[in-house]
GROMACS .gro file of C-alpha atoms in nm:
model
  402
    1MET     CA    1   1.859   1.877  -2.822
    2LYS     CA    2   1.646   1.561  -2.890
    3PHE     CA    3   1.270   1.620  -2.954
    4PHE     CA    4   0.989   1.355  -2.898
    5ASP     CA    5   0.622   1.410  -2.909
    6VAL     CA    6   0.593   1.255  -2.574
    7ILE     CA    7   0.845   1.224  -2.290
    8ILE     CA    8   0.770   1.026  -1.989
    9VAL     CA    9   1.001   1.088  -1.685
   10GLY     CA   10   1.016   0.761  -1.475
   11GLY     CA   11   1.066   0.420  -1.591
   12GLY     CA   12   0.847   0.243  -1.360
   13ALA     CA   13   0.488   0.085  -1.358
   14ALA     CA   14   0.307   0.401  -1.435
   15GLY     CA   15   0.563   0.518  -1.693
   16PHE     CA   16   0.573   0.207  -1.892
   17PHE     CA   17   0.192   0.160  -1.886
   18ALA     CA   18   0.153   0.502  -2.017
   19ALA     CA   19   0.419   0.466  -2.288
   20ILE     CA   20   0.278   0.151  -2.420
   21ASN     CA   21  -0.069   0.255  -2.425
   22ILE     CA   22   0.016   0.589  -2.602
   23ALA     CA   23   0.222   0.409  -2.858
   24GLU     CA   24  -0.044   0.168  -2.931
   25GLN     CA   25  -0.321   0.428  -2.977
   26TYR     CA   26  -0.098   0.684  -3.169
   27PRO     CA   27   0.139   0.491  -3.388
   28ASP     CA   28   0.282   0.797  -3.536
   29VAL     CA   29   0.368   0.963  -3.212
   30THR     CA   30   0.734   0.944  -3.085
   31VAL     CA   31   0.761   0.830  -2.723
   32ALA     CA   32   1.054   0.826  -2.490
   33ILE     CA   33   1.096   0.721  -2.127
   34LEU     CA   34   1.377   0.878  -1.926
   35GLU     CA   35   1.486   0.669  -1.633
   36LYS     CA   36   1.742   0.796  -1.391
   37SER     CA   37   1.876   0.445  -1.302
   38LYS     CA   38   2.056   0.162  -1.482
   39GLU     CA   39   1.764  -0.048  -1.459
   40VAL     CA   40   1.380   0.015  -1.524
   41LEU     CA   41   1.095  -0.133  -1.338
   42SER     CA   42   1.300  -0.204  -1.018
   43LYS     CA   43   1.008  -0.140  -0.791
   44VAL     CA   44   0.786  -0.392  -1.004
   45LYS     CA   45   1.063  -0.644  -0.965
   46VAL     CA   46   1.068  -0.654  -0.561
   47SER     CA   47   0.683  -0.602  -0.538
   48GLY     CA   48   0.467  -0.863  -0.384
   49GLY     CA   49   0.766  -1.066  -0.268
   50GLY     CA   50   0.901  -1.070  -0.627
   51ARG     CA   51   0.567  -1.201  -0.752
   52CYS     CA   52   0.421  -0.868  -0.840
   53ASN     CA   53   0.073  -0.804  -0.701
   54VAL     CA   54  -0.075  -0.664  -1.011
   55THR     CA   55  -0.417  -0.568  -0.876
   56HIS     CA   56  -0.694  -0.683  -0.635
   57ALA     CA   57  -1.031  -0.869  -0.695
   58GLU     CA   58  -1.257  -0.587  -0.618
   59PHE     CA   59  -1.467  -0.504  -0.913
   60ILE     CA   60  -1.708  -0.239  -0.783
   61PRO     CA   61  -1.564   0.114  -0.816
   62GLN     CA   62  -1.741   0.238  -0.501
   63GLU     CA   63  -1.572  -0.045  -0.296
   64LEU     CA   64  -1.233  -0.020  -0.470
   65VAL     CA   65  -1.197   0.336  -0.363
   66LYS     CA   66  -1.227   0.265  -0.004
   67ASN     CA   67  -0.873   0.113  -0.009
   68TYR     CA   68  -0.727   0.455  -0.067
   69PRO     CA   69  -0.671   0.677   0.229
   70ARG     CA   70  -0.579   0.968  -0.001
   71GLY     CA   71  -0.761   0.959  -0.345
   72GLU     CA   72  -1.089   0.801  -0.255
   73LYS     CA   73  -1.307   1.064  -0.391
   74GLU     CA   74  -1.092   1.149  -0.694
   75LEU     CA   75  -1.048   0.804  -0.808
   76LEU     CA   76  -1.422   0.706  -0.826
   77GLY     CA   77  -1.463   0.854  -1.179
   78PRO     CA   78  -1.140   0.721  -1.318
   79PHE     CA   79  -1.230   0.375  -1.184
   80HIS     CA   80  -1.550   0.367  -1.382
   81SER     CA   81  -1.338   0.406  -1.703
   82PHE     CA   82  -1.043   0.153  -1.612
   83MET     CA   83  -1.020  -0.078  -1.320
   84THR     CA   84  -0.949  -0.425  -1.193
   85GLY     CA   85  -1.139  -0.625  -1.478
   86ASP     CA   86  -0.965  -0.385  -1.738
   87THR     CA   87  -0.630  -0.441  -1.609
   88MET     CA   88  -0.679  -0.820  -1.613
   89GLU     CA   89  -0.795  -0.814  -1.970
   90TRP     CA   90  -0.496  -0.597  -2.071
   91PHE     CA   91  -0.247  -0.834  -1.938
   92GLU     CA   92  -0.448  -1.140  -2.071
   93LYS     CA   93  -0.440  -0.989  -2.418
   94LYS     CA   94  -0.055  -0.946  -2.386
   95GLY     CA   95  -0.011  -1.304  -2.306
   96VAL     CA   96   0.020  -1.261  -1.941
   97PRO     CA   97  -0.241  -1.471  -1.764
   98LEU     CA   98  -0.329  -1.375  -1.421
   99LYS     CA   99  -0.481  -1.557  -1.110
  100ILE     CA  100  -0.681  -1.447  -0.813
  101GLU     CA  101  -0.576  -1.578  -0.470
  102ASP     CA  102  -0.794  -1.662  -0.184
  103ASP     CA  103  -0.737  -1.318  -0.016
  104GLY     CA  104  -0.818  -1.127  -0.337
  105ARG     CA  105  -0.480  -1.036  -0.449
  106ILE     CA  106  -0.394  -1.100  -0.818
  107PHE     CA  107  -0.069  -1.217  -0.949
  108PRO     CA  108   0.072  -1.351  -1.276
  109GLU     CA  109   0.025  -1.716  -1.308
  110SER     CA  110   0.406  -1.754  -1.337
  111ASN     CA  111   0.439  -1.611  -0.974
  112SER     CA  112   0.716  -1.390  -1.100
  113SER     CA  113   0.749  -1.038  -1.136
  114GLN     CA  114   0.975  -1.089  -1.427
  115THR     CA  115   0.688  -1.184  -1.636
  116ILE     CA  116   0.542  -0.832  -1.596
  117ILE     CA  117   0.865  -0.672  -1.666
  118ASP     CA  118   0.928  -0.887  -1.980
  119CYS     CA  119   0.576  -0.803  -2.098
  120PHE     CA  120   0.643  -0.423  -2.066
  121LEU     CA  121   0.999  -0.443  -2.225
  122TYR     CA  122   0.860  -0.646  -2.521
  123GLU     CA  123   0.564  -0.428  -2.590
  124ALA     CA  124   0.767  -0.091  -2.553
  125ASN     CA  125   1.045  -0.224  -2.779
  126LYS     CA  126   0.787  -0.354  -3.029
  127LEU     CA  127   0.595  -0.028  -3.037
  128GLY     CA  128   0.921   0.195  -3.084
  129VAL     CA  129   0.921   0.331  -2.736
  130GLU     CA  130   1.269   0.479  -2.679
  131VAL     CA  131   1.389   0.373  -2.324
  132ILE     CA  132   1.686   0.600  -2.220
  133LYS     CA  133   1.855   0.511  -1.892
  134GLN     CA  134   2.084   0.689  -1.660
  135GLN     CA  135   1.899   1.025  -1.718
  136VAL     CA  136   1.878   1.224  -1.415
  137VAL     CA  137   1.648   1.512  -1.475
  138THR     CA  138   1.779   1.837  -1.331
  139ASN     CA  139   1.497   2.061  -1.439
  140PHE     CA  140   1.217   2.107  -1.677
  141ASN     CA  141   1.026   2.422  -1.794
  142LYS     CA  142   0.758   2.520  -2.046
  143ASP     CA  143   0.848   2.739  -2.341
  144GLU     CA  144   0.683   2.674  -2.693
  145TYR     CA  145   0.756   2.317  -2.579
  146TRP     CA  146   0.845   2.150  -2.266
  147GLN     CA  147   1.222   2.155  -2.219
  148VAL     CA  148   1.374   1.863  -2.013
  149ASN     CA  149   1.731   1.891  -1.892
  150THR     CA  150   1.919   1.588  -1.749
  151LYS     CA  151   2.278   1.573  -1.618
  152THR     CA  152   2.400   1.468  -1.977
  153ASP     CA  153   2.150   1.572  -2.231
  154LEU     CA  154   1.876   1.824  -2.329
  155TYR     CA  155   1.544   1.712  -2.461
  156SER     CA  156   1.214   1.884  -2.563
  157CYS     CA  157   0.865   1.744  -2.632
  158GLU     CA  158   0.506   1.863  -2.685
  159LYS     CA  159   0.358   1.639  -2.386
  160LEU     CA  160   0.537   1.585  -2.070
  161ILE     CA  161   0.431   1.310  -1.838
  162ILE     CA  162   0.576   1.289  -1.481
  163ALA     CA  163   0.557   0.922  -1.337
  164THR     CA  164   0.849   0.927  -1.099
  165GLY     CA  165   0.670   0.792  -0.790
  166SER     CA  166   0.791   0.931  -0.457
  167SER     CA  167   1.090   1.132  -0.592
  168THR     CA  168   1.150   1.425  -0.378
  169LYS     CA  169   1.368   1.601  -0.617
  170ILE     CA  170   1.114   1.586  -0.892
  171TRP     CA  171   0.850   1.715  -0.635
  172GLU     CA  172   1.081   2.009  -0.553
  173GLN     CA  173   1.106   2.086  -0.933
  174LEU     CA  174   0.735   2.082  -0.962
  175GLU     CA  175   0.704   2.305  -0.663
  176GLN     CA  176   0.935   2.554  -0.828
  177LEU     CA  177   0.709   2.556  -1.121
  178GLY     CA  178   0.426   2.649  -0.907
  179HIS     CA  179   0.257   2.305  -0.799
  180SER     CA  180   0.159   2.254  -0.449
  181ILE     CA  181   0.317   1.947  -0.281
  182VAL     CA  182   0.160   1.784   0.012
  183GLN     CA  183   0.462   1.694   0.236
  184PRO     CA  184   0.529   1.326   0.190
  185VAL     CA  185   0.526   1.093   0.488
  186PRO     CA  186   0.573   0.711   0.508
  187SER     CA  187   0.260   0.501   0.455
  188LEU     CA  188   0.259   0.096   0.462
  189PHE     CA  189   0.477   0.029   0.747
  190THR     CA  190   0.496  -0.209   1.043
  191PHE     CA  191   0.503  -0.123   1.423
  192ASN     CA  192   0.805  -0.159   1.635
  193ILE     CA  193   0.702  -0.302   1.967
  194ASN     CA  194   0.922  -0.425   2.256
  195ASP     CA  195   0.697  -0.622   2.477
  196SER     CA  196   0.754  -0.937   2.687
  197ARG     CA  197   0.399  -1.068   2.572
  198ILE     CA  198   0.524  -1.112   2.200
  199LYS     CA  199   0.902  -1.120   2.236
  200GLU     CA  200   0.935  -1.490   2.216
  201ILE     CA  201   0.658  -1.572   1.961
  202PRO     CA  202   0.745  -1.423   1.641
  203GLY     CA  203   0.551  -1.580   1.340
  204VAL     CA  204   0.242  -1.619   1.532
  205VAL     CA  205  -0.066  -1.490   1.353
  206ALA     CA  206  -0.401  -1.389   1.519
  207GLN     CA  207  -0.666  -1.391   1.232
  208ASN     CA  208  -0.957  -1.178   1.361
  209VAL     CA  209  -0.817  -0.877   1.553
  210THR     CA  210  -0.937  -0.534   1.602
  211VAL     CA  211  -0.667  -0.262   1.659
  212LYS     CA  212  -0.731   0.097   1.775
  213VAL     CA  213  -0.478   0.375   1.809
  214LEU     CA  214  -0.546   0.539   2.141
  215GLU     CA  215  -0.648   0.905   2.149
  216THR     CA  216  -0.735   0.894   1.786
  217ASN     CA  217  -1.025   0.754   1.565
  218LEU     CA  218  -0.792   0.510   1.382
  219GLU     CA  219  -0.925   0.149   1.388
  220SER     CA  220  -0.871  -0.152   1.165
  221HIS     CA  221  -0.965  -0.513   1.152
  222GLY     CA  222  -0.798  -0.824   1.008
  223PRO     CA  223  -0.505  -1.065   1.055
  224LEU     CA  224  -0.211  -0.966   1.284
  225LEU     CA  225   0.139  -1.102   1.249
  226ILE     CA  226   0.370  -1.091   1.544
  227THR     CA  227   0.726  -1.026   1.415
  228HIS     CA  228   1.081  -1.012   1.550
  229TRP     CA  229   1.039  -0.626   1.583
  230GLY     CA  230   0.672  -0.595   1.657
  231MET     CA  231   0.355  -0.629   1.469
  232SER     CA  232   0.266  -0.648   1.090
  233ALA     CA  233   0.002  -0.774   0.854
  234PRO     CA  234  -0.323  -0.624   0.732
  235ALA     CA  235  -0.465  -0.500   1.051
  236ILE     CA  236  -0.144  -0.305   1.124
  237LEU     CA  237  -0.077  -0.198   0.764
  238LYS     CA  238  -0.418  -0.047   0.716
  239LEU     CA  239  -0.367   0.170   1.037
  240SER     CA  240  -0.035   0.291   0.896
  241ALA     CA  241  -0.183   0.377   0.560
  242PHE     CA  242  -0.503   0.545   0.699
  243GLY     CA  243  -0.311   0.704   0.975
  244ALA     CA  244   0.001   0.800   0.779
  245VAL     CA  245  -0.011   1.166   0.860
  246GLU     CA  246  -0.143   1.132   1.213
  247LEU     CA  247   0.112   0.885   1.321
  248ALA     CA  248   0.397   1.084   1.169
  249GLU     CA  249   0.291   1.377   1.376
  250LYS     CA  250   0.332   1.150   1.678
  251ASN     CA  251   0.681   1.066   1.575
  252TYR     CA  252   0.563   0.704   1.565
  253ASN     CA  253   0.536   0.700   1.956
  254PHE     CA  254   0.176   0.587   2.059
  255GLN     CA  255  -0.026   0.319   2.217
  256ILE     CA  256  -0.260   0.069   2.044
  257GLU     CA  257  -0.525  -0.125   2.215
  258ILE     CA  258  -0.578  -0.487   2.065
  259ASN     CA  259  -0.885  -0.697   2.087
  260PHE     CA  260  -0.728  -1.039   1.987
  261ILE     CA  261  -1.062  -1.213   1.956
  262ASN     CA  262  -1.306  -0.948   1.833
  263GLN     CA  263  -1.542  -1.025   2.141
  264ASP     CA  264  -1.646  -0.778   2.409
  265PHE     CA  265  -1.506  -0.779   2.758
  266GLU     CA  266  -1.830  -0.890   2.938
  267PHE     CA  267  -1.891  -1.176   2.681
  268VAL     CA  268  -1.533  -1.299   2.750
  269ILE     CA  269  -1.578  -1.284   3.116
  270SER     CA  270  -1.890  -1.499   3.118
  271GLN     CA  271  -1.709  -1.758   2.881
  272LEU     CA  272  -1.411  -1.769   3.123
  273LYS     CA  273  -1.632  -1.824   3.427
  274GLN     CA  274  -1.809  -2.113   3.249
  275VAL     CA  275  -1.481  -2.267   3.155
  276LYS     CA  276  -1.369  -2.238   3.517
  277ILE     CA  277  -1.670  -2.447   3.622
  278ASP     CA  278  -1.666  -2.695   3.326
  279PHE     CA  279  -1.283  -2.765   3.319
  280ALA     CA  280  -1.185  -2.680   3.687
  281LYS     CA  281  -0.899  -2.935   3.673
  282LYS     CA  282  -0.743  -2.841   3.344
  283VAL     CA  283  -0.425  -2.617   3.333
  284VAL     CA  284  -0.530  -2.279   3.200
  285ALA     CA  285  -0.222  -2.229   2.987
  286ASN     CA  286  -0.287  -2.562   2.806
  287TYR     CA  287  -0.659  -2.472   2.722
  288SER     CA  288  -0.651  -2.216   2.428
  289MET     CA  289  -0.978  -2.051   2.376
  290PHE     CA  290  -1.150  -1.835   2.108
  291ASP     CA  291  -0.927  -1.994   1.823
  292LEU     CA  292  -0.630  -1.817   1.959
  293PRO     CA  293  -0.287  -1.970   1.862
  294LYS     CA  294  -0.179  -2.148   2.173
  295ARG     CA  295   0.174  -1.967   2.195
  296LEU     CA  296  -0.008  -1.618   2.215
  297TRP     CA  297  -0.267  -1.767   2.459
  298ASN     CA  298   0.012  -1.877   2.682
  299GLN     CA  299   0.160  -1.526   2.681
  300LEU     CA  300  -0.155  -1.355   2.766
  301VAL     CA  301  -0.226  -1.596   3.037
  302LEU     CA  302   0.112  -1.517   3.193
  303ALA     CA  303   0.040  -1.138   3.156
  304ALA     CA  304  -0.288  -1.201   3.331
  305GLN     CA  305  -0.069  -1.289   3.636
  306ILE     CA  306  -0.163  -1.657   3.618
  307SER     CA  307   0.110  -1.902   3.654
  308ALA     CA  308   0.187  -2.151   3.387
  309GLU     CA  309   0.085  -2.444   3.609
  310ALA     CA  310  -0.233  -2.294   3.749
  311ARG     CA  311  -0.561  -2.467   3.700
  312TRP     CA  312  -0.898  -2.306   3.613
  313ALA     CA  313  -1.020  -2.397   3.977
  314ASP     CA  314  -0.744  -2.186   4.131
  315ILE     CA  315  -0.819  -1.873   3.925
  316ASN     CA  316  -0.979  -1.581   4.115
  317LYS     CA  317  -1.214  -1.305   4.002
  318TYR     CA  318  -0.930  -1.046   3.953
  319GLN     CA  319  -0.729  -1.294   3.749
  320LEU     CA  320  -1.026  -1.358   3.524
  321GLU     CA  321  -1.082  -0.998   3.475
  322GLN     CA  322  -0.718  -0.957   3.388
  323LEU     CA  323  -0.724  -1.245   3.128
  324SER     CA  324  -1.038  -1.092   2.964
  325THR     CA  325  -0.868  -0.744   2.948
  326GLN     CA  326  -0.559  -0.917   2.799
  327LEU     CA  327  -0.780  -1.087   2.528
  328THR     CA  328  -1.011  -0.785   2.457
  329LYS     CA  329  -0.826  -0.457   2.558
  330ALA     CA  330  -0.453  -0.543   2.549
  331ILE     CA  331  -0.238  -0.203   2.547
  332PHE     CA  332   0.093  -0.206   2.365
  333ASN     CA  333   0.331   0.080   2.328
  334VAL     CA  334   0.464   0.144   1.979
  335LYS     CA  335   0.801   0.310   1.943
  336GLY     CA  336   0.899   0.350   1.586
  337LYS     CA  337   0.814   0.197   1.246
  338SER     CA  338   0.988  -0.045   1.001
  339THR     CA  339   0.932  -0.053   0.620
  340PHE     CA  340   0.688  -0.319   0.499
  341LYS     CA  341   0.916  -0.564   0.312
  342GLU     CA  342   1.073  -0.366   0.013
  343GLU     CA  343   0.744  -0.192  -0.077
  344PHE     CA  344   0.811   0.163   0.044
  345VAL     CA  345   0.512   0.365  -0.021
  346THR     CA  346   0.449   0.736   0.069
  347ALA     CA  347   0.150   0.945   0.145
  348GLY     CA  348   0.208   1.287  -0.015
  349GLY     CA  349   0.279   1.445  -0.356
  350ILE     CA  350   0.101   1.674  -0.596
  351ASP     CA  351  -0.193   1.821  -0.446
  352LEU     CA  352  -0.515   1.650  -0.566
  353LYS     CA  353  -0.689   1.991  -0.628
  354GLU     CA  354  -0.425   2.062  -0.908
  355VAL     CA  355  -0.490   1.748  -1.114
  356ASN     CA  356  -0.786   1.706  -1.361
  357PHE     CA  357  -0.877   1.340  -1.294
  358LYS     CA  358  -1.068   1.327  -1.638
  359ASN     CA  359  -0.736   1.326  -1.828
  360TYR     CA  360  -0.474   1.346  -1.546
  361GLN     CA  361  -0.341   1.673  -1.682
  362SER     CA  362  -0.214   1.950  -1.466
  363LYS     CA  363  -0.455   2.225  -1.397
  364LEU     CA  364  -0.162   2.475  -1.400
  365PHE     CA  365   0.001   2.376  -1.706
  366GLU     CA  366  -0.112   2.256  -2.045
  367ASN     CA  367   0.052   1.941  -2.192
  368LEU     CA  368   0.178   1.833  -1.850
  369TYR     CA  369   0.049   1.505  -1.706
  370PHE     CA  370   0.101   1.292  -1.408
  371ALA     CA  371   0.047   0.930  -1.326
  372GLY     CA  372   0.112   0.692  -1.031
  373GLU     CA  373   0.220   0.790  -0.676
  374VAL     CA  374   0.372   1.131  -0.784
  375ILE     CA  375   0.020   1.254  -0.682
  376ASN     CA  376  -0.110   1.259  -0.346
  377VAL     CA  377  -0.264   0.907  -0.390
  378ASP     CA  378  -0.169   0.593  -0.202
  379ALA     CA  379  -0.343   0.278  -0.084
  380ILE     CA  380  -0.325  -0.013   0.159
  381THR     CA  381  -0.135  -0.321   0.063
  382GLY     CA  382  -0.292  -0.578  -0.181
  383GLY     CA  383  -0.218  -0.435  -0.528
  384PHE     CA  384  -0.410  -0.120  -0.502
  385ASN     CA  385  -0.122   0.120  -0.552
  386PHE     CA  386  -0.051  -0.055  -0.877
  387GLN     CA  387  -0.411  -0.043  -0.976
  388ASN     CA  388  -0.387   0.341  -0.930
  389ALA     CA  389  -0.094   0.350  -1.157
  390TRP     CA  390  -0.261   0.162  -1.422
  391THR     CA  391  -0.578   0.355  -1.416
  392GLY     CA  392  -0.412   0.698  -1.436
  393ALA     CA  393  -0.165   0.600  -1.708
  394TYR     CA  394  -0.446   0.446  -1.934
  395ILE     CA  395  -0.676   0.740  -1.902
  396LEU     CA  396  -0.397   0.981  -1.963
  397SER     CA  397  -0.301   0.773  -2.283
  398LYS     CA  398  -0.670   0.777  -2.398
  399ASN     CA  399  -0.713   1.159  -2.360
  400LEU     CA  400  -0.343   1.270  -2.454
  401LEU     CA  401  -0.421   1.378  -2.809
  402SER     CA  402  -0.818   1.427  -2.778
   0.00000   0.00000   0.00000
């Protein structure tokens, strides 16, 4: 049996951040990371399209928490202790300069997730953190110390930290111990839509869109990307995150209503009538309005039963109403979902009521701690899930031996 003062199960973002901060603050404490795979930090590697979206430029805790469909209330206190600015300072001090992009996302200046990985590996090695790979944990239990069994070895420790992300096997083991697990469902996914209006125009982006899920209270705003399989981008991803449980219950079959231009029906009708007068001889399909991409405008014109050659003078009242409907109240049938890039995120995990957010310790077991997505916290895309990992791991480390 191998004994460590602290064992961290999970060699991902939260696990490494916890290990490094613990080893820095308590130099005499022995720390080990147990990772089931041959490689550590694999999710960090692919995140942000391989650039690693470290966090997001939101510096007010009350605003930052609004990006967490699950965990908004619980994270307010922790974010007052460690949030975006602290994350940036931490990486800067470790020799990893960061940059803020126009949309608020924060990346390493190198534009490579390998920079973050190299930083973590260097710091862990420098501080004497033992990283043990290919250690599949089969069970853990509390005696005088925590006992951790893997397929090949037996470990014990005083403090046990679970940072395994969305691991169903670890959740099952925690459930056997007595913890409550909120059933995980996918979050951050794109919508599969087979519709003639968008079939031929993948790559088109509408910048200022409102999307509602019919028969629910779900609504979001932002850019919308038309893809080969349906729709994506923030307007869709926010809905998938905030509606993760509700949309799973619908088995990902539902209808959405899209306002492509964020204007109301009556205003658009009045604008179209004026254009009909002012530009009577122009071809409707060639006259894109409301800053809408021309390819999308053309498809909505056709969907309004207006021919590709029709001039504004030829359009009747019914067609104007149909075009206004397509622009402001277009209905699409969603049938299924797709994972957003490689960033698989789940809603679900350890019930938030069973975690003490002052130190991220289990309320059921002494010396058992959690960090990252293993608890029922998840966020929209943009670096927020990483910020949750950094915050939990840092606060945990600060309070581990206090």
